[in-house]
Each structure stands twice: as structure tokens, then as C-alpha cells.
Amino acid sequence: MSDVTGTARWSGPSAEMAGQRNARLACLIALVAVLVLGNLANYAAPDMNYGWDIRVNCAAVEAHVDGLDPYYVKNLKGTRFSYPYLPATLDAFRPLCAGGFLVDHRRGVFLAIAVLCGVVLPGIGRTRSLRDVALRGLYVLGAFVGFEWVLASGNFAILGGGLTAAALALLLRPAKPDDRHDVPRMAGAALLGIVMSFKLVFCPVLAALYFLPLPRRRKLVLMTVAGLGFALPILVSLVFYPGLFSSWLLAITGGIPGQHSVQIEETNPSLLLWAQTIVDRVGLADSKPLVFAIYALAASALVLAPLGWSLLRAIRNNEGSLPARLDRWLIDHPQAAMRITVLAMYGLYLCSPRLKEYAFFELAVYAAVLIVDLPAAALAAVLTIGVAVPTLVSITGVTIEGGFVQLAVALMCFWILLLDFRAEPERLEQKAVRP
């Protein structure tokens, strides 16, 4: 009887409409895949104008090996850019730069790491499938044209993306009541902390670990471990490379005259630069407090406040204090909790004051975890806005550098993901209990 009923239920107009919708979605995915692969093919031919970041990084490693201070651009061969990473990374990156293999074969190596991100990234409350892996891989490769920038510049954000994917795979494991030691999850927290130490401005992402579906004590332990992971490269640099640590501080604060440094005026598609642009246009270019006030307002209004309100809305029916209500809701809804954890990581990363073009690759890694669970309409919107539109802009030759295309599409994708969470916070829980 049930088989007959089920057949009748799915043989009517709704089944036909679902089939048409799935067919349209499959066509869209195929089109997006062709666009992404075609765009990346532009970087297949050797071009000495590309790969500037990897040449800077390996030149710094070589200068360090030769006993020179790598934070002075004059000691780096063939570049005018400065080395931005902590001194501890100079020896950590030495095997990568040995023999010039990575510089000569970066395209293939970077592509392999990006594809591996899609394979490693976890699902949330779903059985692992080839379809999901392919979607994640497509999003990592094409979303916000972040990987395009990584490939063109040769930036070591590719390593950050790969390590982030591994950290998420360890952190987003189904919680078990008897899993007290939680070694894999602690390893994931430590790894995420180390990744954040590559570029210090992204450290607020670690706060999102509080939304994991775990007892408060275990979450605080994970956040402590992540904080130690973040601090470890800094402490190692300070203790074992004191001279170079001083040079690094000078380099990143603009204390070395006549060379590239990190400043607020540096071009990057972040909310901070957007605020700076607004202040410049009204003729108050020197008003740094106003710039930071607009930046804080924009980050709160566009990302943080909607995220917080969505959480408050989800836990509104629970009893007790706000922290207790939140903790109970997270534990009672583990799939939704893991989803909001990654969404919070995405939002906090998006609010960074220094969000360079290549950093959108790491942002795409966070988003790729979330997209496979979306309904068909939301998935189509995210693929169109997050992948197809910026890829078409890039293919047509319109420059993205110095504009806010990446920021705009990343914000729109964030809102789609957040609105889906608000509309159906229980959907993942229901899917998780189905046979």
C-alpha cells in the first residue's frame, strides 16, 4: 500500500515540476562549470607577469638562507613587494621553495590543492556523495574569482585554504556523548588557529567556535586551543627570531621607508576600504575615526547584526538566561549549530579590514561547506551570484582589482545563506533522521 501511495504521490504534477527544476539546476551547474574552467584556462599558458607573490615568498626564504634580512625589499631578488609573514614561516616554507619546483609548477600544484579542498571539506548531516563533492569543488574553484587571484598571483592563501578545509573536516564531526577527549576536534581548532596566524587580522574567526554543538566547557577548551595555535607562531618568532621579528613589525607597520607596506590606503575590496572611499568622496579623507566608525557600522548592519538576530530568533522559545538558552539550542540542534558555526566564520572573515582579492578563495572554502544543503532555488542563486557573475566579469576583461565586485557578491551569498537558515533552521535536523 505504501509503495502504491508513494508512487502515486510522486507521479503527479509535483514530480514533473521537480524533475524540470532539477534539470534546469543541472544545466546551470554545467554552464557554471564551463565558465569556471574556461576562465582558469586563461592562466594555463606561462606568463612571467603572473606569480609575483610566490616569487616574493621564495625570494624571502632564499634571502634568509643567505643570512640577509628578508623584510627589507632590497634583499629580495627581482621584486618590489615585501614579505608579509611571521619569521617562523621562513623555515617552514623552505621545503616548499627548495629547488624552485613550486615556483615553476605552481599552476598544477595550486589547482591540485584547490581540488583537494573540495574533497576534504565536510558535509553537515548528509551522507557524503559525489554530487556534493563536485559542488564544493566547483565553488572553491570559482566563487568570487578568489582562486583566480590566487592562481594569478601565486599567493600562499592556497595553503591557508587547504589547511582551513582540513581544520573544518576535523571540527565539524558529529558530536558523541562519550567523546570527552575530542582529540580530532582539538587538532582542528589548533590548526585553524595556526591558519589565522598567517594573516593576523582574521583571528576573530576563532570566536565562531563557540557555536559548535558542545557543552560550554568543551567549547571554551577548543577556543583556548585555537588561541594557543594562533599565538604559537608569534611566540616562536619572538623567541627564536627576535631580530627578524622586529623587522617584521617595522615592515607591516610601514616603518621601513621606501618600500611596500600594509596601510589603510592599500587597495583591497574590504568594508574598511569601502568606508574609506565614502569618506574620500565627501571630502574628509584625513578623518580616520570617521572611516572606522562607518566601517564598524557597515560590518554590524550588513553582517554581524543580521547573524545575531537570526540566532536570537532561533532560540526565542527556550527558557533561562541568554547564554544558557543558546547553549541548549546548539546542543539540541547539532546540524543547524554546525551550519551557523561555519556561517559565523564566513561572516567574521568577510568583515576583515584587509580582505585582499586572493583572500576570497579562503572565504569560498567556508561557503562551500554550506551550499550543498541549500534548496534548489537558493543553490541556483548562490551559483549565479557567487560564481557565474564574477566569472563573466573576469572573462569580459573588466578589471576587478580596486573595485567591490567580490565584496558585493560575497555579501549577497552570505544573505542568501543566512535567509535560508532563518527560513528553515530545522531542515537539516529532519534530513539527518531520515533513513
Short mmCIF file of C-alpha atoms in Angstrom, two decimals:
data_model
loop_
_atom_site.label_atom_id
_atom_site.label_comp_id
_atom_site.label_asym_id
_atom_site.label_seq_id
_atom_site.Cartn_x
_atom_site.Cartn_y
_atom_site.Cartn_z
CA MET A 1 0.00 0.00 0.00
CA SER A 2 2.72 2.43 0.97
CA ASP A 3 4.62 1.74 -2.26
CA VAL A 4 1.49 2.37 -4.31
CA THR A 5 0.74 5.54 -2.38
CA GLY A 6 4.30 6.74 -2.73
CA THR A 7 4.26 6.10 -6.47
CA ALA A 8 1.02 7.96 -6.87
CA ARG A 9 2.31 10.84 -4.82
CA TRP A 10 5.40 11.37 -6.94
CA SER A 11 3.87 10.60 -10.34
CA GLY A 12 1.70 13.72 -10.48
CA PRO A 13 2.44 17.34 -11.49
CA SER A 14 4.70 17.97 -8.47
CA ALA A 15 7.04 15.20 -9.55
CA GLU A 16 7.12 16.63 -13.08
CA MET A 17 7.85 20.11 -11.76
CA ALA A 18 10.60 18.73 -9.51
CA GLY A 19 12.12 16.95 -12.49
CA GLN A 20 12.08 20.14 -14.55
CA ARG A 21 13.59 22.11 -11.69
CA ASN A 22 16.37 19.56 -11.25
CA ALA A 23 17.04 19.57 -14.98
CA ARG A 24 17.35 23.36 -15.02
CA LEU A 25 19.63 23.25 -11.99
CA ALA A 26 21.82 20.60 -13.64
CA CYS A 27 22.09 22.79 -16.77
CA LEU A 28 23.06 25.78 -14.62
CA ILE A 29 25.72 23.78 -12.79
CA ALA A 30 27.13 22.55 -16.11
CA LEU A 31 27.19 26.11 -17.50
CA VAL A 32 28.89 27.45 -14.39
CA ALA A 33 31.47 24.66 -14.57
CA VAL A 34 32.26 25.52 -18.20
CA LEU A 35 32.65 29.22 -17.30
CA VAL A 36 34.95 28.48 -14.37
CA LEU A 37 37.16 26.04 -16.26
CA GLY A 38 37.32 28.35 -19.27
CA ASN A 39 38.32 31.27 -17.09
CA LEU A 40 41.02 29.28 -15.31
CA ALA A 41 42.35 28.08 -18.67
CA ASN A 42 43.44 31.68 -19.31
CA TYR A 43 46.17 31.11 -16.74
CA ALA A 44 47.44 27.86 -18.23
CA ALA A 45 49.95 29.49 -20.57
CA PRO A 46 53.26 30.59 -19.00
CA ASP A 47 53.38 34.31 -18.33
CA MET A 48 56.16 35.96 -16.39
CA ASN A 49 53.78 38.70 -15.27
CA TYR A 50 51.96 36.18 -13.07
CA GLY A 51 53.06 34.54 -9.85
CA TRP A 52 54.52 37.64 -8.21
CA ASP A 53 53.58 36.66 -4.65
CA ILE A 54 55.19 33.23 -4.79
CA ARG A 55 58.37 34.79 -6.17
CA VAL A 56 58.40 37.25 -3.25
CA ASN A 57 57.88 34.47 -0.71
CA CYS A 58 60.59 32.22 -2.12
CA ALA A 59 62.95 35.17 -2.56
CA ALA A 60 62.47 35.91 1.15
CA VAL A 61 63.26 32.28 2.03
CA GLU A 62 66.42 32.45 -0.11
CA ALA A 63 67.47 35.74 1.49
CA HIS A 64 67.02 34.21 4.94
CA VAL A 65 69.13 31.19 3.93
CA ASP A 66 71.84 33.60 2.73
CA GLY A 67 71.84 35.42 6.07
CA LEU A 68 70.04 38.54 4.82
CA ASP A 69 67.05 40.26 6.41
CA PRO A 70 64.09 39.23 4.20
CA TYR A 71 61.85 42.05 5.43
CA TYR A 72 63.91 44.62 3.54
CA VAL A 73 62.85 44.57 -0.10
CA LYS A 74 66.36 45.48 -1.21
CA ASN A 75 67.45 41.98 -0.11
CA LEU A 76 64.80 40.25 -2.25
CA LYS A 77 65.78 39.48 -5.80
CA GLY A 78 63.50 40.55 -8.63
CA THR A 79 60.64 42.06 -6.65
CA ARG A 80 59.44 45.33 -5.16
CA PHE A 81 56.96 43.77 -2.71
CA SER A 82 57.69 42.98 0.93
CA TYR A 83 57.39 39.64 2.72
CA PRO A 84 54.29 39.76 4.98
CA TYR A 85 54.50 36.54 7.03
CA LEU A 86 55.93 35.91 10.50
CA PRO A 87 59.64 34.98 10.77
CA ALA A 88 58.77 31.42 11.84
CA THR A 89 57.35 30.82 8.36
CA LEU A 90 60.71 31.39 6.69
CA ASP A 91 61.97 27.97 7.76
CA ALA A 92 58.52 26.39 7.46
CA PHE A 93 58.28 27.48 3.81
CA ARG A 94 61.86 26.46 2.98
CA PRO A 95 60.94 22.94 1.73
CA LEU A 96 58.23 24.44 -0.49
CA CYS A 97 60.69 26.76 -2.22
CA ALA A 98 63.63 24.32 -2.44
CA GLY A 99 64.86 23.74 -5.96
CA GLY A 100 62.37 26.17 -7.48
CA PHE A 101 59.81 23.40 -8.03
CA LEU A 102 56.86 25.31 -6.56
CA VAL A 103 57.68 28.48 -8.50
CA ASP A 104 57.95 26.55 -11.77
CA HIS A 105 54.90 24.32 -11.26
CA ARG A 106 52.62 26.47 -9.13
CA ARG A 107 49.64 26.22 -11.51
CA GLY A 108 49.40 22.45 -11.25
CA VAL A 109 50.19 22.39 -7.53
CA PHE A 110 47.71 25.14 -6.69
CA LEU A 111 44.97 23.51 -8.77
CA ALA A 112 45.56 20.18 -7.04
CA ILE A 113 45.32 21.79 -3.59
CA ALA A 114 42.11 23.62 -4.54
CA VAL A 115 40.51 20.41 -5.82
CA LEU A 116 41.65 18.64 -2.67
CA CYS A 117 39.82 21.29 -0.62
CA GLY A 118 36.56 20.25 -2.26
CA VAL A 119 37.29 16.60 -1.46
CA VAL A 120 38.31 17.21 2.16
CA LEU A 121 35.53 19.64 3.10
CA PRO A 122 32.90 18.01 5.32
CA GLY A 123 29.16 17.79 4.90
CA ILE A 124 26.67 18.71 7.59
CA GLY A 125 24.14 16.00 8.38
CA ARG A 126 24.39 14.39 4.95
CA THR A 127 25.75 11.18 3.54
CA ARG A 128 28.86 12.00 1.52
CA SER A 129 28.09 11.91 -2.22
CA LEU A 130 29.93 12.57 -5.47
CA ARG A 131 27.43 15.33 -6.26
CA ASP A 132 28.22 17.21 -3.06
CA VAL A 133 31.99 16.83 -3.50
CA ALA A 134 31.73 18.13 -7.08
CA LEU A 135 29.63 21.12 -5.99
CA ARG A 136 32.06 22.02 -3.22
CA GLY A 137 34.99 21.71 -5.60
CA LEU A 138 33.27 23.90 -8.18
CA TYR A 139 32.54 26.57 -5.59
CA VAL A 140 36.08 26.54 -4.22
CA LEU A 141 37.47 26.95 -7.74
CA GLY A 142 35.05 29.60 -8.96
CA ALA A 143 33.36 31.53 -6.15
CA PHE A 144 34.15 35.27 -6.05
CA VAL A 145 37.05 34.56 -8.51
CA GLY A 146 39.17 34.15 -5.40
CA PHE A 147 41.05 31.14 -6.72
CA GLU A 148 41.67 33.00 -9.98
CA TRP A 149 43.52 35.64 -7.98
CA VAL A 150 45.43 33.01 -6.01
CA LEU A 151 46.46 31.32 -9.25
CA ALA A 152 47.44 34.56 -10.94
CA SER A 153 49.39 35.98 -8.00
CA GLY A 154 50.78 32.71 -6.68
CA ASN A 155 49.68 33.71 -3.20
CA PHE A 156 50.16 31.33 -0.28
CA ALA A 157 46.48 31.79 0.56
CA ILE A 158 46.26 28.45 -1.25
CA LEU A 159 47.94 26.89 1.81
CA GLY A 160 45.56 28.71 4.13
CA GLY A 161 42.61 27.39 2.16
CA GLY A 162 43.89 23.82 2.24
CA LEU A 163 44.58 23.93 5.96
CA THR A 164 41.21 25.57 6.61
CA ALA A 165 39.46 22.73 4.77
CA ALA A 166 41.35 20.20 6.89
CA ALA A 167 40.51 22.10 10.09
CA LEU A 168 36.80 22.20 9.21
CA ALA A 169 36.82 18.47 8.46
CA LEU A 170 38.15 17.86 11.98
CA LEU A 171 35.92 20.40 13.73
CA LEU A 172 32.58 19.53 12.11
CA ARG A 173 32.50 15.93 13.25
CA PRO A 174 29.24 14.60 14.70
CA ALA A 175 29.35 15.07 18.46
CA LYS A 176 29.28 11.94 20.64
CA PRO A 177 28.28 11.95 24.33
CA ASP A 178 31.27 9.82 25.32
CA ASP A 179 33.74 11.73 23.16
CA ARG A 180 35.32 13.50 26.12
CA HIS A 181 38.89 13.77 24.90
CA ASP A 182 37.88 15.02 21.47
CA VAL A 183 41.43 14.87 20.10
CA PRO A 184 40.50 15.30 16.40
CA ARG A 185 38.38 18.35 17.16
CA MET A 186 41.14 19.88 19.29
CA ALA A 187 43.59 19.26 16.44
CA GLY A 188 41.17 21.06 14.13
CA ALA A 189 40.95 24.03 16.50
CA ALA A 190 44.74 24.25 16.79
CA LEU A 191 45.11 24.03 13.02
CA LEU A 192 42.54 26.78 12.48
CA GLY A 193 44.40 28.96 14.98
CA ILE A 194 47.66 28.44 13.09
CA VAL A 195 45.96 29.36 9.82
CA MET A 196 44.68 32.60 11.37
CA SER A 197 48.24 33.48 12.39
CA PHE A 198 49.23 33.68 8.72
CA LYS A 199 47.29 36.95 8.48
CA LEU A 200 46.57 38.27 11.98
CA VAL A 201 43.52 40.33 11.01
CA PHE A 202 41.43 37.18 10.53
CA CYS A 203 41.75 36.00 14.14
CA PRO A 204 38.11 36.97 15.07
CA VAL A 205 37.04 33.90 13.06
CA LEU A 206 38.11 31.78 16.04
CA ALA A 207 35.22 33.20 18.10
CA ALA A 208 32.79 31.23 15.91
CA LEU A 209 33.92 28.01 17.61
CA TYR A 210 31.54 28.90 20.43
CA PHE A 211 28.60 27.93 18.21
CA LEU A 212 29.65 24.29 17.96
CA PRO A 213 27.05 21.88 19.41
CA LEU A 214 29.10 21.04 22.51
CA PRO A 215 28.89 21.74 26.26
CA ARG A 216 30.21 25.18 27.13
CA ARG A 217 33.31 23.86 28.90
CA ARG A 218 34.39 21.85 25.87
CA LYS A 219 33.83 24.80 23.57
CA LEU A 220 35.92 27.06 25.78
CA VAL A 221 38.67 24.43 25.75
CA LEU A 222 38.55 24.37 21.94
CA MET A 223 38.70 28.16 21.79
CA THR A 224 41.69 28.12 24.15
CA VAL A 225 43.44 25.53 21.99
CA ALA A 226 42.71 27.64 18.90
CA GLY A 227 44.09 30.70 20.66
CA LEU A 228 47.26 28.81 21.55
CA GLY A 229 47.56 27.68 17.94
CA PHE A 230 47.24 31.30 16.86
CA ALA A 231 49.81 32.50 19.40
CA LEU A 232 52.36 29.73 18.81
CA PRO A 233 53.88 31.07 15.54
CA ILE A 234 54.02 34.54 17.07
CA LEU A 235 55.79 33.29 20.21
CA VAL A 236 58.19 31.13 18.18
CA SER A 237 59.02 34.14 16.01
CA LEU A 238 59.54 36.38 19.05
CA VAL A 239 61.72 33.90 20.97
CA PHE A 240 63.76 32.28 18.21
CA TYR A 241 63.87 35.11 15.63
CA PRO A 242 63.99 38.28 17.77
CA GLY A 243 65.85 40.39 15.23
CA LEU A 244 63.65 39.32 12.35
CA PHE A 245 60.54 39.81 14.50
CA SER A 246 61.49 43.47 14.96
CA SER A 247 62.00 43.81 11.21
CA TRP A 248 58.63 42.16 10.58
CA LEU A 249 56.91 44.67 12.86
CA LEU A 250 58.59 47.52 11.01
CA ALA A 251 57.63 46.07 7.63
CA ILE A 252 53.93 45.60 8.38
CA THR A 253 53.57 48.99 10.09
CA GLY A 254 55.31 50.96 7.35
CA GLY A 255 58.39 51.62 9.45
CA ILE A 256 60.81 50.78 6.64
CA PRO A 257 60.89 53.77 4.27
CA GLY A 258 60.77 53.41 0.53
CA GLN A 259 59.08 50.02 0.30
CA HIS A 260 55.63 48.46 0.10
CA SER A 261 53.81 48.14 3.42
CA VAL A 262 50.36 47.37 4.78
CA GLN A 263 48.39 50.58 5.20
CA ILE A 264 44.72 51.52 5.35
CA GLU A 265 45.09 53.18 1.95
CA GLU A 266 46.22 49.95 0.32
CA THR A 267 43.77 48.80 -2.36
CA ASN A 268 41.60 45.90 -1.25
CA PRO A 269 37.89 45.11 -1.64
CA SER A 270 37.04 45.24 2.06
CA LEU A 271 34.36 47.02 4.07
CA LEU A 272 37.10 49.21 5.55
CA LEU A 273 38.24 50.43 2.15
CA TRP A 274 34.59 50.93 1.15
CA ALA A 275 34.23 53.20 4.20
CA GLN A 276 37.44 55.00 3.21
CA THR A 277 36.03 55.53 -0.29
CA ILE A 278 32.86 57.09 1.11
CA VAL A 279 34.82 59.46 3.35
CA ASP A 280 37.10 60.44 0.45
CA ARG A 281 34.12 61.30 -1.73
CA VAL A 282 32.65 63.66 0.86
CA GLY A 283 35.99 65.44 1.21
CA LEU A 284 37.05 64.16 4.63
CA ALA A 285 39.96 61.98 3.56
CA ASP A 286 42.01 62.57 6.71
CA SER A 287 39.27 61.61 9.17
CA LYS A 288 40.37 58.14 10.29
CA PRO A 289 37.87 57.97 13.21
CA LEU A 290 35.03 58.58 10.76
CA VAL A 291 36.37 55.86 8.46
CA PHE A 292 36.44 53.31 11.28
CA ALA A 293 33.01 54.39 12.51
CA ILE A 294 31.47 53.82 9.07
CA TYR A 295 33.36 50.53 8.75
CA ALA A 296 32.06 49.33 12.13
CA LEU A 297 28.53 50.41 11.24
CA ALA A 298 28.67 48.64 7.87
CA ALA A 299 30.07 45.41 9.34
CA SER A 300 27.41 45.44 12.04
CA ALA A 301 24.48 46.31 9.77
CA LEU A 302 25.40 44.06 6.85
CA VAL A 303 26.80 41.00 8.65
CA LEU A 304 27.02 40.87 12.43
CA ALA A 305 23.60 42.20 13.44
CA PRO A 306 21.66 40.00 10.96
CA LEU A 307 23.65 36.98 12.12
CA GLY A 308 22.99 37.74 15.79
CA TRP A 309 19.32 38.45 15.19
CA SER A 310 18.92 35.14 13.35
CA LEU A 311 20.38 33.29 16.33
CA LEU A 312 18.16 35.16 18.79
CA ARG A 313 15.16 34.33 16.64
CA ALA A 314 16.09 30.63 16.64
CA ILE A 315 16.40 30.40 20.43
CA ARG A 316 13.50 32.69 21.35
CA ASN A 317 11.31 29.85 22.68
CA ASN A 318 13.96 28.45 25.06
CA GLU A 319 13.94 29.27 28.76
CA GLY A 320 16.69 30.61 31.01
CA SER A 321 19.45 33.15 30.57
CA LEU A 322 20.61 34.07 27.08
CA PRO A 323 23.88 32.04 27.24
CA ALA A 324 22.05 29.03 28.68
CA ARG A 325 19.32 29.24 26.03
CA LEU A 326 21.93 29.47 23.29
CA ASP A 327 23.98 26.54 24.64
CA ARG A 328 20.90 24.34 24.97
CA TRP A 329 19.63 25.18 21.48
CA LEU A 330 23.02 24.46 19.92
CA ILE A 331 23.24 21.04 21.60
CA ASP A 332 19.62 20.20 20.75
CA HIS A 333 20.13 21.16 17.08
CA PRO A 334 23.65 19.91 16.21
CA GLN A 335 23.29 20.10 12.42
CA ALA A 336 21.95 23.66 12.47
CA ALA A 337 24.61 24.57 15.07
CA MET A 338 27.42 23.39 12.82
CA ARG A 339 25.86 25.33 9.97
CA ILE A 340 25.68 28.55 11.99
CA THR A 341 29.29 27.95 13.13
CA VAL A 342 30.54 27.96 9.55
CA LEU A 343 28.22 30.84 8.65
CA ALA A 344 29.68 32.84 11.54
CA MET A 345 33.21 32.04 10.33
CA TYR A 346 32.20 33.23 6.87
CA GLY A 347 30.70 36.45 8.27
CA LEU A 348 33.61 37.27 10.57
CA TYR A 349 36.11 36.64 7.76
CA LEU A 350 34.04 38.84 5.44
CA CYS A 351 34.25 41.69 7.97
CA SER A 352 38.05 41.70 7.95
CA PRO A 353 39.58 45.16 7.46
CA ARG A 354 42.10 43.78 4.97
CA LEU A 355 40.26 41.46 2.61
CA LYS A 356 42.53 41.20 -0.43
CA GLU A 357 41.34 39.78 -3.76
CA TYR A 358 43.04 36.44 -3.21
CA ALA A 359 41.58 36.11 0.32
CA PHE A 360 38.18 35.45 -1.23
CA PHE A 361 39.49 31.97 -2.02
CA GLU A 362 39.54 31.15 1.70
CA LEU A 363 36.10 32.75 2.03
CA ALA A 364 34.86 30.40 -0.70
CA VAL A 365 36.15 27.43 1.32
CA TYR A 366 33.80 28.35 4.20
CA ALA A 367 30.86 28.93 1.86
CA ALA A 368 31.43 25.65 0.02
CA VAL A 369 30.55 23.73 3.19
CA LEU A 370 27.11 25.35 3.25
CA ILE A 371 25.91 25.46 -0.34
CA VAL A 372 25.21 21.74 -0.88
CA ASP A 373 22.41 21.78 1.72
CA LEU A 374 20.53 24.63 0.05
CA PRO A 375 17.16 24.16 -1.66
CA ALA A 376 17.28 24.26 -5.46
CA ALA A 377 16.27 27.92 -5.81
CA ALA A 378 18.79 29.15 -3.21
CA LEU A 379 21.54 26.95 -4.69
CA ALA A 380 20.84 28.36 -8.16
CA ALA A 381 21.01 31.91 -6.76
CA VAL A 382 24.31 31.28 -4.96
CA LEU A 383 25.89 29.69 -8.03
CA THR A 384 24.68 32.51 -10.28
CA ILE A 385 25.64 35.39 -8.00
CA GLY A 386 28.73 33.90 -6.37
CA VAL A 387 30.28 32.10 -9.33
CA ALA A 388 28.73 32.91 -12.71
CA VAL A 389 28.51 36.71 -12.38
CA PRO A 390 32.09 37.40 -11.17
CA THR A 391 33.45 34.83 -13.62
CA LEU A 392 31.66 36.54 -16.53
CA VAL A 393 33.00 39.88 -15.35
CA SER A 394 36.51 38.43 -15.35
CA ILE A 395 36.10 36.77 -18.76
CA THR A 396 34.93 40.03 -20.35
CA GLY A 397 38.17 41.65 -19.24
CA VAL A 398 36.65 44.12 -16.78
CA THR A 399 39.18 44.68 -14.02
CA ILE A 400 38.10 43.60 -10.56
CA GLU A 401 41.12 44.94 -8.70
CA GLY A 402 40.32 48.12 -6.80
CA GLY A 403 36.55 47.60 -7.04
CA PHE A 404 33.97 45.97 -4.85
CA VAL A 405 32.52 43.26 -7.12
CA GLN A 406 33.95 40.45 -4.98
CA LEU A 407 32.72 42.07 -1.78
CA ALA A 408 29.23 42.65 -3.19
CA VAL A 409 28.73 39.10 -4.44
CA ALA A 410 30.16 37.63 -1.23
CA LEU A 411 27.75 39.72 0.84
CA MET A 412 24.78 38.66 -1.30
CA CYS A 413 25.73 35.00 -0.93
CA PHE A 414 26.01 35.49 2.83
CA TRP A 415 22.49 36.92 2.95
CA ILE A 416 21.11 34.03 0.89
CA LEU A 417 22.73 31.51 3.23
CA LEU A 418 21.50 33.41 6.29
CA LEU A 419 17.95 33.79 4.97
CA ASP A 420 17.84 30.07 4.27
CA PHE A 421 18.93 29.37 7.83
CA ARG A 422 16.25 31.68 9.21
CA ALA A 423 13.54 30.21 6.99
CA GLU A 424 14.25 26.56 7.75
CA PRO A 425 16.51 26.12 10.79
CA GLU A 426 15.08 22.62 11.36
CA ARG A 427 15.57 21.32 7.83
CA LEU A 428 18.95 19.74 8.44
CA GLU A 429 17.74 18.06 11.60
CA GLN A 430 14.86 16.49 9.70
CA LYS A 431 17.17 15.28 6.94
CA ALA A 432 19.59 13.84 9.44
CA VAL A 433 17.00 11.44 10.93
CA ARG A 434 15.73 10.11 7.62
CA PRO A 435 16.77 6.54 6.75
#
